[in-house]
XYZ file of N, CA, C and O in Angstrom:
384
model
N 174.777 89.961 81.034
C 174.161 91.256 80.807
C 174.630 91.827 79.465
O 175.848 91.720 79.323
N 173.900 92.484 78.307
C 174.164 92.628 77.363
C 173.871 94.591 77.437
O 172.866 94.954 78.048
N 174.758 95.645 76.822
C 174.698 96.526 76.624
C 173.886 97.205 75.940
O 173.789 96.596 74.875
N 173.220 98.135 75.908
C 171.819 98.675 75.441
C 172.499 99.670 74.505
O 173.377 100.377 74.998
N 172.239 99.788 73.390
C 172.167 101.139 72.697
C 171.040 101.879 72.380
O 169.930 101.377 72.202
N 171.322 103.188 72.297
C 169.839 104.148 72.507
C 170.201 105.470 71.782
O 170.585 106.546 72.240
N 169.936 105.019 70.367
C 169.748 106.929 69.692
C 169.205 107.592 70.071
O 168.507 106.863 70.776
N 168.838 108.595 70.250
C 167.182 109.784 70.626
C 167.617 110.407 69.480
O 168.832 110.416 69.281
N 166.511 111.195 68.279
C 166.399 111.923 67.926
C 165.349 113.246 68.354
O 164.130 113.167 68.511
N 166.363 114.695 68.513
C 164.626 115.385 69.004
C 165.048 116.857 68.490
O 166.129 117.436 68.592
N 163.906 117.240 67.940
C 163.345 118.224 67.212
C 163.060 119.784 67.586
O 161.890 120.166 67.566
N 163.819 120.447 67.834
C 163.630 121.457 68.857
C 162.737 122.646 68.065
O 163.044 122.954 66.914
N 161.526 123.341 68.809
C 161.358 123.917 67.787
C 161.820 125.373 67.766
O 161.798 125.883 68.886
N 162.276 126.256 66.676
C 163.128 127.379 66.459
C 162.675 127.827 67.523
O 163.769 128.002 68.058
N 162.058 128.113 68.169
C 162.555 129.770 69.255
C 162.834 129.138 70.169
O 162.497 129.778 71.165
N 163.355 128.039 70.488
C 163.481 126.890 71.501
C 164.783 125.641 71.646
O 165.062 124.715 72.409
N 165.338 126.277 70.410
C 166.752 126.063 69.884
C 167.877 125.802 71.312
O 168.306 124.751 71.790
N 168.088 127.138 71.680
C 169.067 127.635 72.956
C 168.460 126.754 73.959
O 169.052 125.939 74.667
N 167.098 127.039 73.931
C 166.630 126.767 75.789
C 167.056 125.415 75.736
O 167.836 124.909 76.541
N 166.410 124.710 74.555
C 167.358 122.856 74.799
C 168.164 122.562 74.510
O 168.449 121.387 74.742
N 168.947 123.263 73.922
C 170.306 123.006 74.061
C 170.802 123.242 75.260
O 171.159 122.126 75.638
N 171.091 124.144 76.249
C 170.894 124.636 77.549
C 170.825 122.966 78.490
O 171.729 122.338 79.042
N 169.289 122.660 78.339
C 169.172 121.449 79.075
C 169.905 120.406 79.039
O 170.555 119.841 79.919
N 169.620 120.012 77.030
C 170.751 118.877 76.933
C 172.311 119.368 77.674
O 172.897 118.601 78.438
N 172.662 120.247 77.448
C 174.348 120.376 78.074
C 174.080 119.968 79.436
O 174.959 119.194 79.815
N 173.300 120.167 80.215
C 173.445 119.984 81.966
C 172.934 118.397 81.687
O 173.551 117.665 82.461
N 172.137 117.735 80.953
C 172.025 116.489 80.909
C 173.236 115.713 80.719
O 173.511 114.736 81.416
N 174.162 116.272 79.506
C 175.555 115.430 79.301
C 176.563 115.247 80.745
O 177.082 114.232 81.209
N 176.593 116.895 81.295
C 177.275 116.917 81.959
C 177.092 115.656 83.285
O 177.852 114.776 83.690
N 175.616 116.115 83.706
C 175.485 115.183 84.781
C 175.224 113.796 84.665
O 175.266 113.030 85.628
N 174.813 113.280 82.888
C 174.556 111.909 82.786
C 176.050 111.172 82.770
O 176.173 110.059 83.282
N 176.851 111.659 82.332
C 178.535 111.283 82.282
C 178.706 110.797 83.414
O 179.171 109.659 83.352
N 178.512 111.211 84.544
C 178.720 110.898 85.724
C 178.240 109.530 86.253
O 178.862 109.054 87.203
N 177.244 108.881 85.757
C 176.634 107.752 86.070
C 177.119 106.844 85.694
O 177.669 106.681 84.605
N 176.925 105.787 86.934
C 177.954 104.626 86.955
C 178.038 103.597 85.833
O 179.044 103.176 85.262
N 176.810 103.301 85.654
C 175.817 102.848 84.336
C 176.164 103.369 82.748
O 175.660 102.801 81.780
N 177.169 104.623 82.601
C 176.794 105.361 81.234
C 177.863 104.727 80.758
O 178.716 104.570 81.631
N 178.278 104.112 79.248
C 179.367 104.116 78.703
C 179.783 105.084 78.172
O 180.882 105.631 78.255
N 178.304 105.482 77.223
C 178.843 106.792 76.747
C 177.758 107.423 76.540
O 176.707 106.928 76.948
N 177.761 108.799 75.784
C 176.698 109.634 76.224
C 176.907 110.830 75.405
O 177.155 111.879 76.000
N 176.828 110.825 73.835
C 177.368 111.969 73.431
C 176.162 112.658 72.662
O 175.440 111.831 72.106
N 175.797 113.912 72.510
C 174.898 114.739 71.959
C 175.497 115.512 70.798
O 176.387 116.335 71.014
N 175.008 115.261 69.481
C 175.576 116.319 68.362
C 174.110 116.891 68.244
O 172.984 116.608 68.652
N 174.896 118.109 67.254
C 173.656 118.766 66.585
C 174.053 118.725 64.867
O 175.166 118.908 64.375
N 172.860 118.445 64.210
C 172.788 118.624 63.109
C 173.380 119.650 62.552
O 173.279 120.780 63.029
N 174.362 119.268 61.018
C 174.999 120.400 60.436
C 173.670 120.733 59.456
O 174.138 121.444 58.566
N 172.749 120.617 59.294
C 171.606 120.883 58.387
C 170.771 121.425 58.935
O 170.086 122.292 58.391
N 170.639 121.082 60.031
C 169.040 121.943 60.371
C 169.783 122.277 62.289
O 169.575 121.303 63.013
N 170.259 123.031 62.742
C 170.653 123.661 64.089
C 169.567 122.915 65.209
O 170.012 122.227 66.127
N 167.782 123.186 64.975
C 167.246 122.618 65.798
C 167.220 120.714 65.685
O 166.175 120.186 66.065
N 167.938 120.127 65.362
C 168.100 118.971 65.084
C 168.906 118.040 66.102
O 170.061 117.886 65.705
N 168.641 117.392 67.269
C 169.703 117.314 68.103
C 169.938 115.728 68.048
O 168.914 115.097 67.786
N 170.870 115.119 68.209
C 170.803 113.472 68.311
C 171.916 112.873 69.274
O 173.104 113.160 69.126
N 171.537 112.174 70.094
C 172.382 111.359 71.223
C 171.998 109.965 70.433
O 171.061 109.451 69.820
N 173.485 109.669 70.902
C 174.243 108.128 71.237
C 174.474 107.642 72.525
O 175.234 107.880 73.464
N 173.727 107.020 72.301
C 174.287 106.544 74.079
C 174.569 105.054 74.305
O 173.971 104.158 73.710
N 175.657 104.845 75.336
C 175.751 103.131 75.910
C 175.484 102.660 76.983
O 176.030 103.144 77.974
N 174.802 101.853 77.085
C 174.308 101.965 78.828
C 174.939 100.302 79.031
O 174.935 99.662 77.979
N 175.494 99.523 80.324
C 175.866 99.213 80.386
C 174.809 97.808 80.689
O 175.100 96.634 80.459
N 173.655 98.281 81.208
C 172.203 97.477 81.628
C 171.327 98.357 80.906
O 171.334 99.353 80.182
N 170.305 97.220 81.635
C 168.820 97.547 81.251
C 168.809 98.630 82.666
O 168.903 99.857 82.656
N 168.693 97.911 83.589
C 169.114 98.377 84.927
C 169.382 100.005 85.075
O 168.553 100.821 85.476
N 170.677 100.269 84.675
C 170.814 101.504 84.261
C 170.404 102.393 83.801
O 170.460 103.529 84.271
N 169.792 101.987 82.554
C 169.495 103.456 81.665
C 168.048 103.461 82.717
O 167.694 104.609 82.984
N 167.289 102.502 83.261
C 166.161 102.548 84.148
C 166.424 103.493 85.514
O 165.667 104.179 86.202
N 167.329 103.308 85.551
C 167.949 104.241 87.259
C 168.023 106.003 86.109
O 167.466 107.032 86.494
N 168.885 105.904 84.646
C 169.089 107.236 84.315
C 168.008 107.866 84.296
O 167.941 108.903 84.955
N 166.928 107.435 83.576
C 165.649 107.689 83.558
C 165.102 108.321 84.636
O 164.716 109.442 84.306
N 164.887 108.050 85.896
C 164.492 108.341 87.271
C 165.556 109.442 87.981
O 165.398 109.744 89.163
N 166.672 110.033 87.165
C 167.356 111.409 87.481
C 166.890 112.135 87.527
O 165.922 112.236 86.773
N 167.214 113.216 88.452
C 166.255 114.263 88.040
C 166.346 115.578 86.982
O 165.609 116.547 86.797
N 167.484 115.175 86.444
C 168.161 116.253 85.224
C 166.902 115.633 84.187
O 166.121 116.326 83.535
N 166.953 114.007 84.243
C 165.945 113.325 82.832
C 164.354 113.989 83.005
O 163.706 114.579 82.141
N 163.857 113.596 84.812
C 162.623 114.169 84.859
C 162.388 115.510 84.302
O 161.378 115.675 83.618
N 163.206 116.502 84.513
C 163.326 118.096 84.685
C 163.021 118.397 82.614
O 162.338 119.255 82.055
N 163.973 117.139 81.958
C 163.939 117.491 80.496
C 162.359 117.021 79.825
O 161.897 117.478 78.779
N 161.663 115.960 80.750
C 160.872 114.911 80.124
C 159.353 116.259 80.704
O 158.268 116.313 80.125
N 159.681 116.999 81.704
C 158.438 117.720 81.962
C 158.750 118.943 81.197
O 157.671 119.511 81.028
N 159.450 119.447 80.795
C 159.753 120.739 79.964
C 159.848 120.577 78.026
O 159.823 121.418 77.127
N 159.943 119.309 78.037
C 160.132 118.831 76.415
C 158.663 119.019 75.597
O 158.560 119.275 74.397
N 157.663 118.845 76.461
C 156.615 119.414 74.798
C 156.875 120.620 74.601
O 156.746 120.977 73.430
N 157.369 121.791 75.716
C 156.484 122.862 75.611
C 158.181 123.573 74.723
O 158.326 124.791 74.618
N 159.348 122.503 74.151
C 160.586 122.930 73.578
C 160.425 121.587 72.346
O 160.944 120.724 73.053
N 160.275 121.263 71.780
C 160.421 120.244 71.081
C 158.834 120.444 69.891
O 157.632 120.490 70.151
N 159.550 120.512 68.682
C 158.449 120.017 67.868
C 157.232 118.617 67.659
O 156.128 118.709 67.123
N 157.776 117.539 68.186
C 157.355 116.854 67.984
C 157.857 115.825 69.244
O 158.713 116.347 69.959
N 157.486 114.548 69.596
C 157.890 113.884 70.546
C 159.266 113.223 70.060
O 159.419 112.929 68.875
N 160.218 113.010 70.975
C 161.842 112.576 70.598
C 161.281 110.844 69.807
O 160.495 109.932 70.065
N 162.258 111.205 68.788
C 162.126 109.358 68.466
C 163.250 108.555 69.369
O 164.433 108.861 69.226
N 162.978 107.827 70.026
C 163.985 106.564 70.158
C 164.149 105.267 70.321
O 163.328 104.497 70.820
N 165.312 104.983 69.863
C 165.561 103.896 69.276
C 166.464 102.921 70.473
O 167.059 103.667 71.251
N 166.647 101.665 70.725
C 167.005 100.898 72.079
C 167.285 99.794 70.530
O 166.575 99.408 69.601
N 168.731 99.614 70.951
C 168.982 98.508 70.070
C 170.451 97.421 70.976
O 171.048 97.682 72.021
N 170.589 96.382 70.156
C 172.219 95.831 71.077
C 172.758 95.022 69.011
O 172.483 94.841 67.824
N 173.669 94.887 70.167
C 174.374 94.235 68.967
C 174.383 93.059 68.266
O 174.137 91.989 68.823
N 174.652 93.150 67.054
C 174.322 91.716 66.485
C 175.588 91.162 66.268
O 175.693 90.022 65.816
C-alpha cells in the first residue's frame, strides 16, 4: 500500500472568509481523529487571508475514500459553492 498525498487549494470568497474558516477548523479537528490520517494540516495564506491550503497524508486509497464519506467532508462539500470563489483545486500525488 503506498501513501497518498493531497494538496487542496480553496478560494474563499471575502464575505465568506470566517464562515470557512469556521468549517475548515471543525474539519481539522475531527479529520485528525481518523485512523487513516497521517496528517492533516490547513494554513492560510500570508498574501491573500481568503486563500486556504491543506496538506494532507492519507495512509490508503481506502482511507481518504472512507474521509470523504464523513460527514464533517459531506457538510463542507454541500456548503462550498455557496463560500468559495471558485471550485477547490486538488492535487493526489505519492512519492517518487
Amino acid at each position: 500500500m503506498i501513501s497518498i498525498y493531497l494538496t487542496a487549494i480553496l478560494k474563499a470568497k471575502k464575505e465568506s472568509v470566517q464562515d470557512l474558516k469556521s468549517i475548515l477548523d471543525n474539519m481539522v479537528l475531527n479529520t485528525r481523529k481518523e485512523k487513516a490520517c497521517e496528517k492533516y494540516e490547513l494554513q492560510q495564506s500570508l498574501d491573500d487571508e481568503s486563500v486556504f491550503i491543506f496538506h494532507e497524508i492519507w495512509k490508503s486509497k481506502e482511507g481518504l475514500d472512507a474521509h470523504n464519506q464523513q460527514s464533517y467532508i459531506k457538510e463542507f462539500v454541500e456548503k462550498a459553492p455557496s463560500l468559495l470563489e471558485k471550485p477547490a483545486e486538488i492535487y493526489l500525488a505519492k512519492l517518487v
